[in-house]
mmCIF file of C-alpha atoms in Angstrom:
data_model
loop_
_atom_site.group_PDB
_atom_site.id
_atom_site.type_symbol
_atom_site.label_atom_id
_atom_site.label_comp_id
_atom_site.label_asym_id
_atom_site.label_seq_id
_atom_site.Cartn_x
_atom_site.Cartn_y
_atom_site.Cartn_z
ATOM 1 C CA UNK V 106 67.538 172.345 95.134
ATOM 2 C CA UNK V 107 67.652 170.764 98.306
ATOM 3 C CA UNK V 108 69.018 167.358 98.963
ATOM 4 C CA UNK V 109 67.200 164.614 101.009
ATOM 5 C CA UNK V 110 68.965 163.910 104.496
ATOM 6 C CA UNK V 111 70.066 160.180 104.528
ATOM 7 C CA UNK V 112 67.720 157.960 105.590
ATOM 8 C CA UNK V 113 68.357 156.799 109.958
ATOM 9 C CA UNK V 114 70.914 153.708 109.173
ATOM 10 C CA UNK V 115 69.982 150.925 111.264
ATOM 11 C CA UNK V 116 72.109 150.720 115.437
ATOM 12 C CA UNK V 117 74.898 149.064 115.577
ATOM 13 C CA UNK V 118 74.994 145.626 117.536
ATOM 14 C CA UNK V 119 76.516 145.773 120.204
ATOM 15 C CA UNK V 120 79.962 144.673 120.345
ATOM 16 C CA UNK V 121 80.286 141.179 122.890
ATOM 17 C CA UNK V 122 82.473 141.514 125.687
ATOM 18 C CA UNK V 123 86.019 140.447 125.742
ATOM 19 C CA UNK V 124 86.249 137.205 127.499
ATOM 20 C CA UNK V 125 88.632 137.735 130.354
ATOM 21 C CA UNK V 126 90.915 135.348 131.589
ATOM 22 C CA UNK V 127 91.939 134.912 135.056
ATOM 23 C CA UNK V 128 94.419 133.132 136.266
ATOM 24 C CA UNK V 129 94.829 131.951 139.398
ATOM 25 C CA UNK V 130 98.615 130.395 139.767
ATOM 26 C CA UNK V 131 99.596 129.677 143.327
ATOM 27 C CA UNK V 132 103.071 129.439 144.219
ATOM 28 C CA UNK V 133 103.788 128.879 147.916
ATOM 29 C CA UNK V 134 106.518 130.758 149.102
ATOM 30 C CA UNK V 135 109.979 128.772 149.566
ATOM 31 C CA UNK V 136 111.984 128.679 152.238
ATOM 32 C CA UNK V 137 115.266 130.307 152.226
ATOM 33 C CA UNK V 138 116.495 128.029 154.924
ATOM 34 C CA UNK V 139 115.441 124.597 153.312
ATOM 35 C CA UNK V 140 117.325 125.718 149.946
ATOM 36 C CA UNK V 141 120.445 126.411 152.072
ATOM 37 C CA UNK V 142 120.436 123.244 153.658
ATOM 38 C CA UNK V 143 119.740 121.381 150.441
ATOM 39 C CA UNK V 144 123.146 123.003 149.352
ATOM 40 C CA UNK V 145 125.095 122.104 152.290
ATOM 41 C CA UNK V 146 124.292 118.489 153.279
ATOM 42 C CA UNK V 147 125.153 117.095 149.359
ATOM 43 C CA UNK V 148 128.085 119.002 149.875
ATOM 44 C CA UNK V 149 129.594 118.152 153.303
ATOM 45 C CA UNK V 150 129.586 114.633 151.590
ATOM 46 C CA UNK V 151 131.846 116.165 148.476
ATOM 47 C CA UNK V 152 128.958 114.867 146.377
ATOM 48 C CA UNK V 153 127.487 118.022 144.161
ATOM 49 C CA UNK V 154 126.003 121.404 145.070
ATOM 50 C CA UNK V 155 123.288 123.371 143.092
ATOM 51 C CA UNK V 156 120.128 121.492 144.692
ATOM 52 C CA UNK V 157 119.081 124.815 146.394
ATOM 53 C CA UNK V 158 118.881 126.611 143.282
ATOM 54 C CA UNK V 159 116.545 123.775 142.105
ATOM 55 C CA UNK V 160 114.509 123.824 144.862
ATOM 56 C CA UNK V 161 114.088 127.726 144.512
ATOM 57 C CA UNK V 162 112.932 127.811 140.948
ATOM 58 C CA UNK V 163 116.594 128.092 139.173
ATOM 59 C CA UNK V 164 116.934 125.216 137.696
ATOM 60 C CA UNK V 165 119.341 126.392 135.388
ATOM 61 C CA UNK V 166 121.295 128.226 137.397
ATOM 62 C CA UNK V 167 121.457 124.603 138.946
ATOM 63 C CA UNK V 168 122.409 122.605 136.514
ATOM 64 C CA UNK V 169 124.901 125.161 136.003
ATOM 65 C CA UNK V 170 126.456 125.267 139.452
ATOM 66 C CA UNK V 171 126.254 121.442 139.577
ATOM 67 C CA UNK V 172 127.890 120.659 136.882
ATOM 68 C CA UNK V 173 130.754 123.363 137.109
ATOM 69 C CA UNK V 174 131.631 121.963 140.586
ATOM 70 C CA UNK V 175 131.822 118.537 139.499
ATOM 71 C CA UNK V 176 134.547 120.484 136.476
ATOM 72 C CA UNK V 177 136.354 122.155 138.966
ATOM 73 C CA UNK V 178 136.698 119.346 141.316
ATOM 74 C CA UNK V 179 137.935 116.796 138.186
ATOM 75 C CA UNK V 180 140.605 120.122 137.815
ATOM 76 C CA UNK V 181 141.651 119.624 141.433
ATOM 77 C CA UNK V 182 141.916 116.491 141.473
ATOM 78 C CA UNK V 183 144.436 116.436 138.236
ATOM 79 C CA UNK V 184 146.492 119.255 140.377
ATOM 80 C CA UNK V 185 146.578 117.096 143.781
ATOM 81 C CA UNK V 186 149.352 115.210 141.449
ATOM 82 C CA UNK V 187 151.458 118.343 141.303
ATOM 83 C CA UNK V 188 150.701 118.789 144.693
ATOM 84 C CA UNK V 189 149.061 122.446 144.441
ATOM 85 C CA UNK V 190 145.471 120.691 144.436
ATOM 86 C CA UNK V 191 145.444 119.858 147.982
ATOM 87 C CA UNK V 192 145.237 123.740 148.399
ATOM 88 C CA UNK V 193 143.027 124.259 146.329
ATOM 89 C CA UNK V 194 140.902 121.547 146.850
ATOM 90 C CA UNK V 195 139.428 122.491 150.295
ATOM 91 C CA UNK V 196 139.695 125.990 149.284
ATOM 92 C CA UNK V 197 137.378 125.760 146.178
ATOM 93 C CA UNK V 198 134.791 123.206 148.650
ATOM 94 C CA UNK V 199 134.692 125.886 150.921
ATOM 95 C CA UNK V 200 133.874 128.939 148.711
ATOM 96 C CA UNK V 201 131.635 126.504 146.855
ATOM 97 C CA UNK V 202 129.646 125.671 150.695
ATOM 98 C CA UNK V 203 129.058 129.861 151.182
ATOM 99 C CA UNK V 204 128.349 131.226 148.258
ATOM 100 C CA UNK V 205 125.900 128.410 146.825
ATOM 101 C CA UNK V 206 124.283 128.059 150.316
ATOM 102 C CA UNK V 207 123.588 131.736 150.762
ATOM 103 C CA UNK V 208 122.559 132.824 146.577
ATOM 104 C CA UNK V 209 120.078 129.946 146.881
ATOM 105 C CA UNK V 210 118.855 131.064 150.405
ATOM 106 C CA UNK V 211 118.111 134.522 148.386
ATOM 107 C CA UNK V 212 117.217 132.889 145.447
ATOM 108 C CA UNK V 213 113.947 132.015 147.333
ATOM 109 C CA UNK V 214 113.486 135.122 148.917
ATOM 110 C CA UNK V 215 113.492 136.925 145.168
ATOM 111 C CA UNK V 216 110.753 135.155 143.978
#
């Protein structure tokens, strides 16, 4: 006894493409220079630091910086009145002026 072969099943469709998706995001390229100097001027006028990092695409980091100067110098301020702030003071501006100036100049060049 010998079985019929299936009958030819009909072709497939053929599948439709994928769409693709391009995207085409330009970012132009920051300059390290421009973040460091929108660290330093605020801050040769005591007024805030973290701008930089803003400029380069951290804005959290920013924020962050920004606000944790303004907490440190309301600290120093409450130790000029034992006397130990006017150390401190300049020292924390100071350390505040490098590091923020140069991690936002290489904030720029990381991205």
């Amino acid at each position: 006894m010998d079985i019929p072969p299936p009958p030819p099943s009909a072709p497939a469709a053929p599948a439709a493409p994928a769409p693709q998706q391009v995207h085409h995001y330009y970012h132009p390229q920051k300059s390290g220079g421009v973040a460091a100097l929108l660290e330093v001027l605020p801050g040769l006028f005591l007024q805030t630091f973290g701008i930089g990092h803003m400029y380069a695409g951290n804005v959290g980091t920013g924020l962050i910086i920004m606000f944790g100067y303004w907490a440190l110098t309301f600290v120093n301020i409450l130790l000029c009145f034992v006397f130990i702030g006017f150390i401190t003071w300049p020292l924390c501006w100071v350390a505040a002026m490098i590091l923020s100036s140069l991690t936002a100049a290489n904030a720029c060049k990381s991205r």
